[in-house]
Amino acid sequence: MNDFKILEEFLSGQSAEVGGREMAPLSAELREKLERLLRHELTEDQRKELWAEILGRKPALELLARMIQKNRTPEATD
Amino acid sequence: VLASPQPVENHNEDGTLAAKCLAGDEEALRTLREQHYHRLVSVAIRRGATATEATDLVADVWGDLTSPGEGKRPLLEKYRAQCPLSAWLITVVTHRFIDRRRRERLFVDVPAGTVENFQPAPESAPAESELTRILREAVAEAFGACDPETLVILKLVYIYGVSQREIGRAWNWHESKVSRHLDRALGGIQAHVLDKIKRTDGFLDVNWDDFLALCQNTRDLFGHEELD
């Protein structure tokens, strides 16, 4: 296990419960922002806002990871 | 919780040894002592205890493992074989060392005339999670000092398995820039954590590998029920 994952899991394990914000469904607006991020259409300020919005939100980070990794699978590259 | 549940690692041999010791098996108790006792004294000294303190500390822990005082459960019952017994014992000794030093500091800070009113915390009181608190505060502060964009990248790479090449493509960075950025960020977190430990508990001597091992094993020692 990598060092960062050890720290992250330790810190996550200290939270007694998952917060509502963390697991709240992602809005269409946030999805749109993530797409714009990957198209390099966000300004520096908009990017900063986005980081604050998605940090600590598992579904948002997972979605961003999937969007970045989309080209990994051959069918996704069609 | 950000990370997916991990399969629980089992250290069956250590678990069996612990169970035998708890059942009073003489040979198992001898094996436990031969394998760990002197090593624990060395660890306590490395953490910052004097030789006398270390011997005293480990002797106390050793007694509590299987034969605690009246009304207490054997400490070894808390070992759930989810990490090596050696690492678990090191965590126990580190915790006791911190607890002892904190109590000494408390006595020094108590105004004259009030010492007789001091009531030491019972064994399973919040003092048990003092080590957890130190570790948590250090990690939280180090993450808090990291800029949010870097923290997002770290999570994407190290938690969600996004490759550095993919990050480079998404951020419009050369792969080598991603690599340098990650190295710098991890180095910063490491330095911040160790600095925080020094600032908070200057008596505690831990290096990075020690710190990571304590983070991994503290949960097995204390569980969630005793967190404050």
PDB file of C-alpha atoms in Angstrom:
ATOM      1  CA  MET A   1       0.000   0.000   0.000  1.00  0.00           C
ATOM      2  CA  ASN A   2       1.377   3.429  -0.860  1.00  0.00           C
ATOM      3  CA  ASP A   3       2.164   6.031   1.820  1.00  0.00           C
ATOM      4  CA  PHE A   4      -0.628   8.392   0.801  1.00  0.00           C
ATOM      5  CA  LYS A   5      -3.217   5.628   0.866  1.00  0.00           C
ATOM      6  CA  ILE A   6      -2.123   4.608   4.369  1.00  0.00           C
ATOM      7  CA  LEU A   7      -2.583   8.195   5.608  1.00  0.00           C
ATOM      8  CA  GLU A   8      -5.866   8.634   3.750  1.00  0.00           C
ATOM      9  CA  GLU A   9      -7.309   5.383   5.083  1.00  0.00           C
ATOM     10  CA  PHE A  10      -6.179   6.223   8.594  1.00  0.00           C
ATOM     11  CA  LEU A  11      -7.830   9.638   8.443  1.00  0.00           C
ATOM     12  CA  SER A  12     -10.987   8.248   6.808  1.00  0.00           C
ATOM     13  CA  GLY A  13     -11.191   5.572   9.482  1.00  0.00           C
ATOM     14  CA  GLN A  14     -11.316   8.295  12.099  1.00  0.00           C
ATOM     15  CA  SER A  15     -14.594   9.665  10.744  1.00  0.00           C
ATOM     16  CA  ALA A  16     -17.384   8.094  12.721  1.00  0.00           C
ATOM     17  CA  GLU A  17     -19.813   8.376   9.821  1.00  0.00           C
ATOM     18  CA  VAL A  18     -19.889   9.510   6.261  1.00  0.00           C
ATOM     19  CA  GLY A  19     -21.171  13.061   5.982  1.00  0.00           C
ATOM     20  CA  GLY A  20     -24.241  13.921   3.943  1.00  0.00           C
ATOM     21  CA  ARG A  21     -22.293  16.245   1.666  1.00  0.00           C
ATOM     22  CA  GLU A  22     -19.750  13.578   0.860  1.00  0.00           C
ATOM     23  CA  MET A  23     -22.303  11.074  -0.395  1.00  0.00           C
ATOM     24  CA  ALA A  24     -24.857  13.528  -1.813  1.00  0.00           C
ATOM     25  CA  PRO A  25     -25.737  12.852  -5.473  1.00  0.00           C
ATOM     26  CA  LEU A  26     -23.766  14.900  -7.928  1.00  0.00           C
ATOM     27  CA  SER A  27     -25.596  17.743  -9.613  1.00  0.00           C
ATOM     28  CA  ALA A  28     -25.701  18.117 -13.378  1.00  0.00           C
ATOM     29  CA  GLU A  29     -23.912  21.416 -12.855  1.00  0.00           C
ATOM     30  CA  LEU A  30     -20.963  19.729 -11.150  1.00  0.00           C
ATOM     31  CA  ARG A  31     -20.735  17.102 -13.895  1.00  0.00           C
ATOM     32  CA  GLU A  32     -20.686  19.875 -16.449  1.00  0.00           C
ATOM     33  CA  LYS A  33     -17.876  21.612 -14.552  1.00  0.00           C
ATOM     34  CA  LEU A  34     -15.819  18.400 -14.513  1.00  0.00           C
ATOM     35  CA  GLU A  35     -16.295  18.014 -18.256  1.00  0.00           C
ATOM     36  CA  ARG A  36     -15.248  21.613 -18.792  1.00  0.00           C
ATOM     37  CA  LEU A  37     -12.213  21.050 -16.557  1.00  0.00           C
ATOM     38  CA  LEU A  38     -11.059  18.215 -18.791  1.00  0.00           C
ATOM     39  CA  ARG A  39     -11.663  20.322 -21.891  1.00  0.00           C
ATOM     40  CA  HIS A  40      -9.442  22.994 -20.246  1.00  0.00           C
ATOM     41  CA  GLU A  41     -12.257  25.513 -20.366  1.00  0.00           C
ATOM     42  CA  LEU A  42     -12.194  26.632 -16.730  1.00  0.00           C
ATOM     43  CA  THR A  43     -10.487  29.786 -15.518  1.00  0.00           C
ATOM     44  CA  GLU A  44      -8.036  29.618 -12.623  1.00  0.00           C
ATOM     45  CA  ASP A  45     -10.696  30.883 -10.199  1.00  0.00           C
ATOM     46  CA  GLN A  46     -13.247  28.376 -11.473  1.00  0.00           C
ATOM     47  CA  ARG A  47     -10.702  25.576 -11.023  1.00  0.00           C
ATOM     48  CA  LYS A  48     -10.031  26.685  -7.439  1.00  0.00           C
ATOM     49  CA  GLU A  49     -13.755  26.638  -6.714  1.00  0.00           C
ATOM     50  CA  LEU A  50     -14.011  23.200  -8.222  1.00  0.00           C
ATOM     51  CA  TRP A  51     -11.229  21.738  -6.046  1.00  0.00           C
ATOM     52  CA  ALA A  52     -12.959  23.047  -2.942  1.00  0.00           C
ATOM     53  CA  GLU A  53     -16.234  21.572  -4.173  1.00  0.00           C
ATOM     54  CA  ILE A  54     -14.998  18.065  -4.925  1.00  0.00           C
ATOM     55  CA  LEU A  55     -12.401  17.502  -2.184  1.00  0.00           C
ATOM     56  CA  GLY A  56     -13.785  15.063   0.337  1.00  0.00           C
ATOM     57  CA  ARG A  57     -16.629  14.057  -1.988  1.00  0.00           C
ATOM     58  CA  LYS A  58     -16.048  10.479  -2.937  1.00  0.00           C
ATOM     59  CA  PRO A  59     -18.602  10.325  -5.810  1.00  0.00           C
ATOM     60  CA  ALA A  60     -17.147  13.475  -7.405  1.00  0.00           C
ATOM     61  CA  LEU A  61     -13.572  12.203  -7.210  1.00  0.00           C
ATOM     62  CA  GLU A  62     -14.638   8.801  -8.503  1.00  0.00           C
ATOM     63  CA  LEU A  63     -16.448  10.396 -11.421  1.00  0.00           C
ATOM     64  CA  LEU A  64     -13.471  12.600 -12.250  1.00  0.00           C
ATOM     65  CA  ALA A  65     -11.185   9.553 -12.126  1.00  0.00           C
ATOM     66  CA  ARG A  66     -13.504   7.644 -14.477  1.00  0.00           C
ATOM     67  CA  MET A  67     -13.696  10.579 -16.875  1.00  0.00           C
ATOM     68  CA  ILE A  68      -9.900  10.872 -16.963  1.00  0.00           C
ATOM     69  CA  GLN A  69      -9.504   7.126 -17.437  1.00  0.00           C
ATOM     70  CA  LYS A  70     -12.204   6.888 -20.118  1.00  0.00           C
ATOM     71  CA  ASN A  71      -9.714   6.400 -22.933  1.00  0.00           C
ATOM     72  CA  ARG A  72      -8.215   3.358 -21.276  1.00  0.00           C
ATOM     73  CA  THR A  73     -10.807   0.939 -22.655  1.00  0.00           C
ATOM     74  CA  PRO A  74     -10.819   0.354 -26.438  1.00  0.00           C
ATOM     75  CA  GLU A  75     -14.626   0.809 -26.716  1.00  0.00           C
ATOM     76  CA  ALA A  76     -14.384   4.198 -24.988  1.00  0.00           C
ATOM     77  CA  THR A  77     -11.989   5.448 -27.633  1.00  0.00           C
ATOM     78  CA  ASP A  78     -14.439   4.807 -30.500  1.00  0.00           C
TER      79      ASP A  78
ATOM     80  CA  VAL B   1     -15.179   7.176   3.842  1.00  0.00           C
ATOM     81  CA  LEU B   2     -13.024   7.775   0.803  1.00  0.00           C
ATOM     82  CA  ALA B   3     -11.217   4.498   0.364  1.00  0.00           C
ATOM     83  CA  SER B   4     -12.950   1.266  -0.593  1.00  0.00           C
ATOM     84  CA  PRO B   5     -13.119  -1.378   2.120  1.00  0.00           C
ATOM     85  CA  GLN B   6      -9.912  -3.382   2.111  1.00  0.00           C
ATOM     86  CA  PRO B   7      -9.803  -7.124   2.635  1.00  0.00           C
ATOM     87  CA  VAL B   8      -8.874  -7.796   6.232  1.00  0.00           C
ATOM     88  CA  GLU B   9      -5.387  -9.190   6.468  1.00  0.00           C
ATOM     89  CA  ASN B  10      -4.983 -12.140   8.793  1.00  0.00           C
ATOM     90  CA  HIS B  11      -1.917 -13.094  10.753  1.00  0.00           C
ATOM     91  CA  ASN B  12      -3.138 -16.485  11.849  1.00  0.00           C
ATOM     92  CA  GLU B  13       0.103 -17.681  13.392  1.00  0.00           C
ATOM     93  CA  ASP B  14       0.315 -14.576  15.569  1.00  0.00           C
ATOM     94  CA  GLY B  15      -3.378 -14.902  16.401  1.00  0.00           C
ATOM     95  CA  THR B  16      -2.886 -18.486  17.506  1.00  0.00           C
ATOM     96  CA  LEU B  17       0.121 -17.540  19.621  1.00  0.00           C
ATOM     97  CA  ALA B  18      -1.887 -14.772  21.290  1.00  0.00           C
ATOM     98  CA  ALA B  19      -4.800 -17.119  21.962  1.00  0.00           C
ATOM     99  CA  LYS B  20      -2.489 -19.702  23.517  1.00  0.00           C
ATOM    100  CA  CYS B  21      -0.869 -17.047  25.703  1.00  0.00           C
ATOM    101  CA  LEU B  22      -4.282 -15.908  26.893  1.00  0.00           C
ATOM    102  CA  ALA B  23      -5.097 -19.527  27.732  1.00  0.00           C
ATOM    103  CA  GLY B  24      -1.966 -19.646  29.894  1.00  0.00           C
ATOM    104  CA  ASP B  25       0.106 -21.958  27.676  1.00  0.00           C
ATOM    105  CA  GLU B  26       3.615 -21.790  29.175  1.00  0.00           C
ATOM    106  CA  GLU B  27       5.443 -22.547  25.957  1.00  0.00           C
ATOM    107  CA  ALA B  28       3.506 -19.895  24.049  1.00  0.00           C
ATOM    108  CA  LEU B  29       4.251 -17.334  26.761  1.00  0.00           C
ATOM    109  CA  ARG B  30       7.943 -18.210  26.561  1.00  0.00           C
ATOM    110  CA  THR B  31       7.889 -17.866  22.763  1.00  0.00           C
ATOM    111  CA  LEU B  32       6.123 -14.529  22.996  1.00  0.00           C
ATOM    112  CA  ARG B  33       8.758 -13.263  25.406  1.00  0.00           C
ATOM    113  CA  GLU B  34      11.691 -14.577  23.378  1.00  0.00           C
ATOM    114  CA  GLN B  35      10.364 -13.066  20.168  1.00  0.00           C
ATOM    115  CA  HIS B  36       9.317  -9.654  21.404  1.00  0.00           C
ATOM    116  CA  TYR B  37      10.377  -8.570  24.889  1.00  0.00           C
ATOM    117  CA  HIS B  38      13.894  -7.250  24.251  1.00  0.00           C
ATOM    118  CA  ARG B  39      12.913  -5.821  20.901  1.00  0.00           C
ATOM    119  CA  LEU B  40      10.198  -3.783  22.584  1.00  0.00           C
ATOM    120  CA  VAL B  41      12.671  -2.372  25.089  1.00  0.00           C
ATOM    121  CA  SER B  42      14.857  -1.282  22.152  1.00  0.00           C
ATOM    122  CA  VAL B  43      11.849   0.281  20.424  1.00  0.00           C
ATOM    123  CA  ALA B  44      10.914   2.244  23.562  1.00  0.00           C
ATOM    124  CA  ILE B  45      14.478   3.579  23.775  1.00  0.00           C
ATOM    125  CA  ARG B  46      14.366   4.501  20.098  1.00  0.00           C
ATOM    126  CA  ARG B  47      11.106   6.365  20.707  1.00  0.00           C
ATOM    127  CA  GLY B  48      12.889   8.511  23.277  1.00  0.00           C
ATOM    128  CA  ALA B  49      12.606   6.630  26.596  1.00  0.00           C
ATOM    129  CA  THR B  50      15.623   6.236  28.882  1.00  0.00           C
ATOM    130  CA  ALA B  51      16.895   2.676  29.399  1.00  0.00           C
ATOM    131  CA  THR B  52      15.299   2.519  32.865  1.00  0.00           C
ATOM    132  CA  GLU B  53      12.027   3.967  31.590  1.00  0.00           C
ATOM    133  CA  ALA B  54      11.985   1.549  28.673  1.00  0.00           C
ATOM    134  CA  THR B  55      12.555  -1.498  30.887  1.00  0.00           C
ATOM    135  CA  ASP B  56       9.890  -0.321  33.291  1.00  0.00           C
ATOM    136  CA  LEU B  57       7.440   0.466  30.520  1.00  0.00           C
ATOM    137  CA  VAL B  58       7.799  -2.871  28.760  1.00  0.00           C
ATOM    138  CA  ALA B  59       7.551  -4.741  32.068  1.00  0.00           C
ATOM    139  CA  ASP B  60       4.229  -2.957  32.723  1.00  0.00           C
ATOM    140  CA  VAL B  61       2.915  -3.731  29.261  1.00  0.00           C
ATOM    141  CA  TRP B  62       4.044  -7.317  29.550  1.00  0.00           C
ATOM    142  CA  GLY B  63       2.119  -7.833  32.758  1.00  0.00           C
ATOM    143  CA  ASP B  64      -1.004  -6.283  31.258  1.00  0.00           C
ATOM    144  CA  LEU B  65      -0.880  -8.483  28.165  1.00  0.00           C
ATOM    145  CA  THR B  66      -2.063 -11.597  29.945  1.00  0.00           C
ATOM    146  CA  SER B  67      -2.270 -10.871  33.677  1.00  0.00           C
ATOM    147  CA  PRO B  68      -3.559  -7.356  34.294  1.00  0.00           C
ATOM    148  CA  GLY B  69      -4.595  -6.066  37.684  1.00  0.00           C
ATOM    149  CA  GLU B  70      -7.941  -6.911  39.195  1.00  0.00           C
ATOM    150  CA  GLY B  71     -10.982  -5.781  37.220  1.00  0.00           C
ATOM    151  CA  LYS B  72      -9.049  -5.362  33.967  1.00  0.00           C
ATOM    152  CA  ARG B  73      -9.179  -7.478  30.831  1.00  0.00           C
ATOM    153  CA  PRO B  74      -5.930  -8.855  29.416  1.00  0.00           C
ATOM    154  CA  LEU B  75      -4.586  -6.388  26.850  1.00  0.00           C
ATOM    155  CA  LEU B  76      -3.773  -9.213  24.437  1.00  0.00           C
ATOM    156  CA  GLU B  77      -7.524  -9.808  24.020  1.00  0.00           C
ATOM    157  CA  LYS B  78      -7.575  -6.650  21.893  1.00  0.00           C
ATOM    158  CA  TYR B  79      -5.224  -8.163  19.340  1.00  0.00           C
ATOM    159  CA  ARG B  80      -7.368  -9.246  16.372  1.00  0.00           C
ATOM    160  CA  ALA B  81      -4.577 -10.575  14.151  1.00  0.00           C
ATOM    161  CA  GLN B  82      -5.205  -7.928  11.504  1.00  0.00           C
ATOM    162  CA  CYS B  83      -1.559  -6.841  11.621  1.00  0.00           C
ATOM    163  CA  PRO B  84       1.645  -8.588  12.730  1.00  0.00           C
ATOM    164  CA  LEU B  85       1.792  -9.086  16.494  1.00  0.00           C
ATOM    165  CA  SER B  86       5.188  -7.360  16.568  1.00  0.00           C
ATOM    166  CA  ALA B  87       3.734  -4.202  14.996  1.00  0.00           C
ATOM    167  CA  TRP B  88       0.765  -4.294  17.354  1.00  0.00           C
ATOM    168  CA  LEU B  89       3.029  -4.608  20.397  1.00  0.00           C
ATOM    169  CA  ILE B  90       5.161  -1.698  19.165  1.00  0.00           C
ATOM    170  CA  THR B  91       2.006   0.392  18.886  1.00  0.00           C
ATOM    171  CA  VAL B  92       0.993  -0.583  22.445  1.00  0.00           C
ATOM    172  CA  VAL B  93       4.416   0.368  23.805  1.00  0.00           C
ATOM    173  CA  THR B  94       4.439   3.651  21.880  1.00  0.00           C
ATOM    174  CA  HIS B  95       1.021   4.507  23.238  1.00  0.00           C
ATOM    175  CA  ARG B  96       2.079   3.718  26.809  1.00  0.00           C
ATOM    176  CA  PHE B  97       5.213   5.825  26.405  1.00  0.00           C
ATOM    177  CA  ILE B  98       3.187   8.810  25.210  1.00  0.00           C
ATOM    178  CA  ASP B  99       0.656   8.319  27.972  1.00  0.00           C
ATOM    179  CA  ARG B 100       3.391   8.136  30.620  1.00  0.00           C
ATOM    180  CA  ARG B 101       5.156  11.264  29.371  1.00  0.00           C
ATOM    181  CA  ARG B 102       1.877  13.161  29.197  1.00  0.00           C
ATOM    182  CA  ARG B 103       1.036  12.174  32.767  1.00  0.00           C
ATOM    183  CA  GLU B 104       4.478  13.283  33.939  1.00  0.00           C
ATOM    184  CA  ARG B 105       3.977  16.602  32.194  1.00  0.00           C
ATOM    185  CA  LEU B 106       0.570  16.921  33.837  1.00  0.00           C
ATOM    186  CA  PHE B 107       2.120  16.397  37.264  1.00  0.00           C
ATOM    187  CA  VAL B 108       4.751  19.037  36.536  1.00  0.00           C
ATOM    188  CA  ASP B 109       2.044  21.475  35.419  1.00  0.00           C
ATOM    189  CA  VAL B 110      -0.313  20.841  38.342  1.00  0.00           C
ATOM    190  CA  PRO B 111      -0.163  23.721  40.857  1.00  0.00           C
ATOM    191  CA  ALA B 112       1.424  22.876  44.201  1.00  0.00           C
ATOM    192  CA  GLY B 113      -0.992  21.422  46.731  1.00  0.00           C
ATOM    193  CA  THR B 114      -3.349  19.881  44.206  1.00  0.00           C
ATOM    194  CA  VAL B 115      -1.379  16.747  43.379  1.00  0.00           C
ATOM    195  CA  GLU B 116      -3.193  14.726  46.027  1.00  0.00           C
ATOM    196  CA  ASN B 117      -6.460  15.400  44.186  1.00  0.00           C
ATOM    197  CA  PHE B 118      -5.144  14.101  40.881  1.00  0.00           C
ATOM    198  CA  GLN B 119      -6.997  11.023  39.664  1.00  0.00           C
ATOM    199  CA  PRO B 120      -5.202   9.052  36.965  1.00  0.00           C
ATOM    200  CA  ALA B 121      -7.467   8.108  34.084  1.00  0.00           C
ATOM    201  CA  PRO B 122      -8.684   4.530  34.095  1.00  0.00           C
ATOM    202  CA  GLU B 123      -6.995   2.278  31.542  1.00  0.00           C
ATOM    203  CA  SER B 124      -9.731   2.312  28.927  1.00  0.00           C
ATOM    204  CA  ALA B 125     -10.601   5.994  29.253  1.00  0.00           C
ATOM    205  CA  PRO B 126      -9.966   8.481  26.410  1.00  0.00           C
ATOM    206  CA  ALA B 127      -6.259   8.519  27.363  1.00  0.00           C
ATOM    207  CA  GLU B 128      -6.103   5.200  25.508  1.00  0.00           C
ATOM    208  CA  SER B 129      -6.648   7.024  22.235  1.00  0.00           C
ATOM    209  CA  GLU B 130      -3.993   9.697  22.868  1.00  0.00           C
ATOM    210  CA  LEU B 131      -1.746   8.133  20.246  1.00  0.00           C
ATOM    211  CA  THR B 132      -4.622   8.096  17.750  1.00  0.00           C
ATOM    212  CA  ARG B 133      -5.249  11.771  18.383  1.00  0.00           C
ATOM    213  CA  ILE B 134      -1.579  12.661  17.850  1.00  0.00           C
ATOM    214  CA  LEU B 135      -1.489  10.744  14.568  1.00  0.00           C
ATOM    215  CA  ARG B 136      -4.817  12.115  13.367  1.00  0.00           C
ATOM    216  CA  GLU B 137      -3.921  15.724  14.112  1.00  0.00           C
ATOM    217  CA  ALA B 138      -0.596  15.362  12.332  1.00  0.00           C
ATOM    218  CA  VAL B 139      -2.156  13.871   9.186  1.00  0.00           C
ATOM    219  CA  ALA B 140      -5.079  16.312   9.170  1.00  0.00           C
ATOM    220  CA  GLU B 141      -2.757  19.295   9.561  1.00  0.00           C
ATOM    221  CA  ALA B 142      -0.430  18.059   6.810  1.00  0.00           C
ATOM    222  CA  PHE B 143      -3.357  17.492   4.424  1.00  0.00           C
ATOM    223  CA  GLY B 144      -4.772  20.875   5.396  1.00  0.00           C
ATOM    224  CA  ALA B 145      -1.489  22.548   4.473  1.00  0.00           C
ATOM    225  CA  CYS B 146      -1.544  20.931   1.038  1.00  0.00           C
ATOM    226  CA  ASP B 147      -3.147  23.055  -1.674  1.00  0.00           C
ATOM    227  CA  PRO B 148      -6.549  21.604  -2.744  1.00  0.00           C
ATOM    228  CA  GLU B 149      -5.555  20.969  -6.363  1.00  0.00           C
ATOM    229  CA  THR B 150      -2.547  18.940  -5.268  1.00  0.00           C
ATOM    230  CA  LEU B 151      -4.693  16.977  -2.843  1.00  0.00           C
ATOM    231  CA  VAL B 152      -7.132  16.160  -5.673  1.00  0.00           C
ATOM    232  CA  ILE B 153      -4.247  14.928  -7.844  1.00  0.00           C
ATOM    233  CA  LEU B 154      -2.820  12.848  -4.975  1.00  0.00           C
ATOM    234  CA  LYS B 155      -6.202  11.217  -4.398  1.00  0.00           C
ATOM    235  CA  LEU B 156      -6.740  10.541  -8.091  1.00  0.00           C
ATOM    236  CA  VAL B 157      -3.342   8.862  -8.403  1.00  0.00           C
ATOM    237  CA  TYR B 158      -2.949   7.055  -5.104  1.00  0.00           C
ATOM    238  CA  ILE B 159      -6.559   6.256  -4.193  1.00  0.00           C
ATOM    239  CA  TYR B 160      -8.343   5.970  -7.528  1.00  0.00           C
ATOM    240  CA  GLY B 161      -5.493   4.565  -9.607  1.00  0.00           C
ATOM    241  CA  VAL B 162      -5.332   7.268 -12.265  1.00  0.00           C
ATOM    242  CA  SER B 163      -1.928   7.015 -13.924  1.00  0.00           C
ATOM    243  CA  GLN B 164       0.537   9.904 -13.967  1.00  0.00           C
ATOM    244  CA  ARG B 165       0.311   9.890 -17.760  1.00  0.00           C
ATOM    245  CA  GLU B 166      -3.469  10.321 -17.586  1.00  0.00           C
ATOM    246  CA  ILE B 167      -3.087  13.155 -15.078  1.00  0.00           C
ATOM    247  CA  GLY B 168      -0.581  14.760 -17.428  1.00  0.00           C
ATOM    248  CA  ARG B 169      -3.058  14.580 -20.296  1.00  0.00           C
ATOM    249  CA  ALA B 170      -5.918  15.961 -18.216  1.00  0.00           C
ATOM    250  CA  TRP B 171      -3.841  18.771 -16.731  1.00  0.00           C
ATOM    251  CA  ASN B 172      -1.881  19.523 -19.871  1.00  0.00           C
ATOM    252  CA  TRP B 173       1.341  18.792 -18.014  1.00  0.00           C
ATOM    253  CA  HIS B 174       4.307  16.732 -19.098  1.00  0.00           C
ATOM    254  CA  GLU B 175       4.416  13.390 -17.266  1.00  0.00           C
ATOM    255  CA  SER B 176       7.694  14.373 -15.600  1.00  0.00           C
ATOM    256  CA  LYS B 177       6.028  17.470 -14.181  1.00  0.00           C
ATOM    257  CA  VAL B 178       3.293  15.296 -12.675  1.00  0.00           C
ATOM    258  CA  SER B 179       5.919  13.028 -11.151  1.00  0.00           C
ATOM    259  CA  ARG B 180       7.856  15.956  -9.654  1.00  0.00           C
ATOM    260  CA  HIS B 181       4.638  17.516  -8.371  1.00  0.00           C
ATOM    261  CA  LEU B 182       3.626  14.292  -6.609  1.00  0.00           C
ATOM    262  CA  ASP B 183       7.090  13.759  -5.125  1.00  0.00           C
ATOM    263  CA  ARG B 184       7.177  17.308  -3.814  1.00  0.00           C
ATOM    264  CA  ALA B 185       3.676  16.996  -2.358  1.00  0.00           C
ATOM    265  CA  LEU B 186       4.402  13.706  -0.606  1.00  0.00           C
ATOM    266  CA  GLY B 187       7.705  15.065   0.684  1.00  0.00           C
ATOM    267  CA  GLY B 188       5.858  18.111   2.031  1.00  0.00           C
ATOM    268  CA  ILE B 189       3.256  15.970   3.781  1.00  0.00           C
ATOM    269  CA  GLN B 190       5.982  13.806   5.306  1.00  0.00           C
ATOM    270  CA  ALA B 191       7.949  16.817   6.558  1.00  0.00           C
ATOM    271  CA  HIS B 192       4.803  18.469   7.915  1.00  0.00           C
ATOM    272  CA  VAL B 193       3.699  15.342   9.786  1.00  0.00           C
ATOM    273  CA  LEU B 194       7.087  14.778  11.430  1.00  0.00           C
ATOM    274  CA  ASP B 195       7.405  18.457  12.271  1.00  0.00           C
ATOM    275  CA  LYS B 196       3.936  18.445  13.862  1.00  0.00           C
ATOM    276  CA  ILE B 197       4.874  15.426  16.000  1.00  0.00           C
ATOM    277  CA  LYS B 198       8.038  17.193  17.140  1.00  0.00           C
ATOM    278  CA  ARG B 199       6.123  20.385  17.949  1.00  0.00           C
ATOM    279  CA  THR B 200       3.360  18.575  19.835  1.00  0.00           C
ATOM    280  CA  ASP B 201       5.296  15.829  21.561  1.00  0.00           C
ATOM    281  CA  GLY B 202       8.986  16.637  21.374  1.00  0.00           C
ATOM    282  CA  PHE B 203       9.848  13.621  23.519  1.00  0.00           C
ATOM    283  CA  LEU B 204       8.494  11.215  20.882  1.00  0.00           C
ATOM    284  CA  ASP B 205      11.061  10.075  18.372  1.00  0.00           C
ATOM    285  CA  VAL B 206       9.463   8.542  15.272  1.00  0.00           C
ATOM    286  CA  ASN B 207      10.654   8.382  11.698  1.00  0.00           C
ATOM    287  CA  TRP B 208       8.405   8.187   8.643  1.00  0.00           C
ATOM    288  CA  ASP B 209       8.239   4.388   8.517  1.00  0.00           C
ATOM    289  CA  ASP B 210       7.380   4.301  12.225  1.00  0.00           C
ATOM    290  CA  PHE B 211       4.628   6.832  11.660  1.00  0.00           C
ATOM    291  CA  LEU B 212       3.084   4.858   8.800  1.00  0.00           C
ATOM    292  CA  ALA B 213       3.238   1.635  10.819  1.00  0.00           C
ATOM    293  CA  LEU B 214       1.535   3.356  13.766  1.00  0.00           C
ATOM    294  CA  CYS B 215      -1.224   4.637  11.471  1.00  0.00           C
ATOM    295  CA  GLN B 216      -1.802   1.133  10.156  1.00  0.00           C
ATOM    296  CA  ASN B 217      -1.820  -0.546  13.546  1.00  0.00           C
ATOM    297  CA  THR B 218      -3.511   1.966  15.820  1.00  0.00           C
ATOM    298  CA  ARG B 219      -6.922   1.017  14.485  1.00  0.00           C
ATOM    299  CA  ASP B 220      -6.306  -2.598  15.372  1.00  0.00           C
ATOM    300  CA  LEU B 221      -5.294  -1.572  18.871  1.00  0.00           C
ATOM    301  CA  PHE B 222      -8.055   0.851  19.737  1.00  0.00           C
ATOM    302  CA  GLY B 223     -10.857   0.206  17.244  1.00  0.00           C
ATOM    303  CA  HIS B 224     -13.599   2.784  16.745  1.00  0.00           C
ATOM    304  CA  GLU B 225     -15.382   2.346  20.034  1.00  0.00           C
ATOM    305  CA  GLU B 226     -12.745   4.108  22.083  1.00  0.00           C
ATOM    306  CA  LEU B 227     -12.179   7.068  19.824  1.00  0.00           C
ATOM    307  CA  ASP B 228     -13.172  10.322  21.371  1.00  0.00           C
TER     308      ASP B 228
END
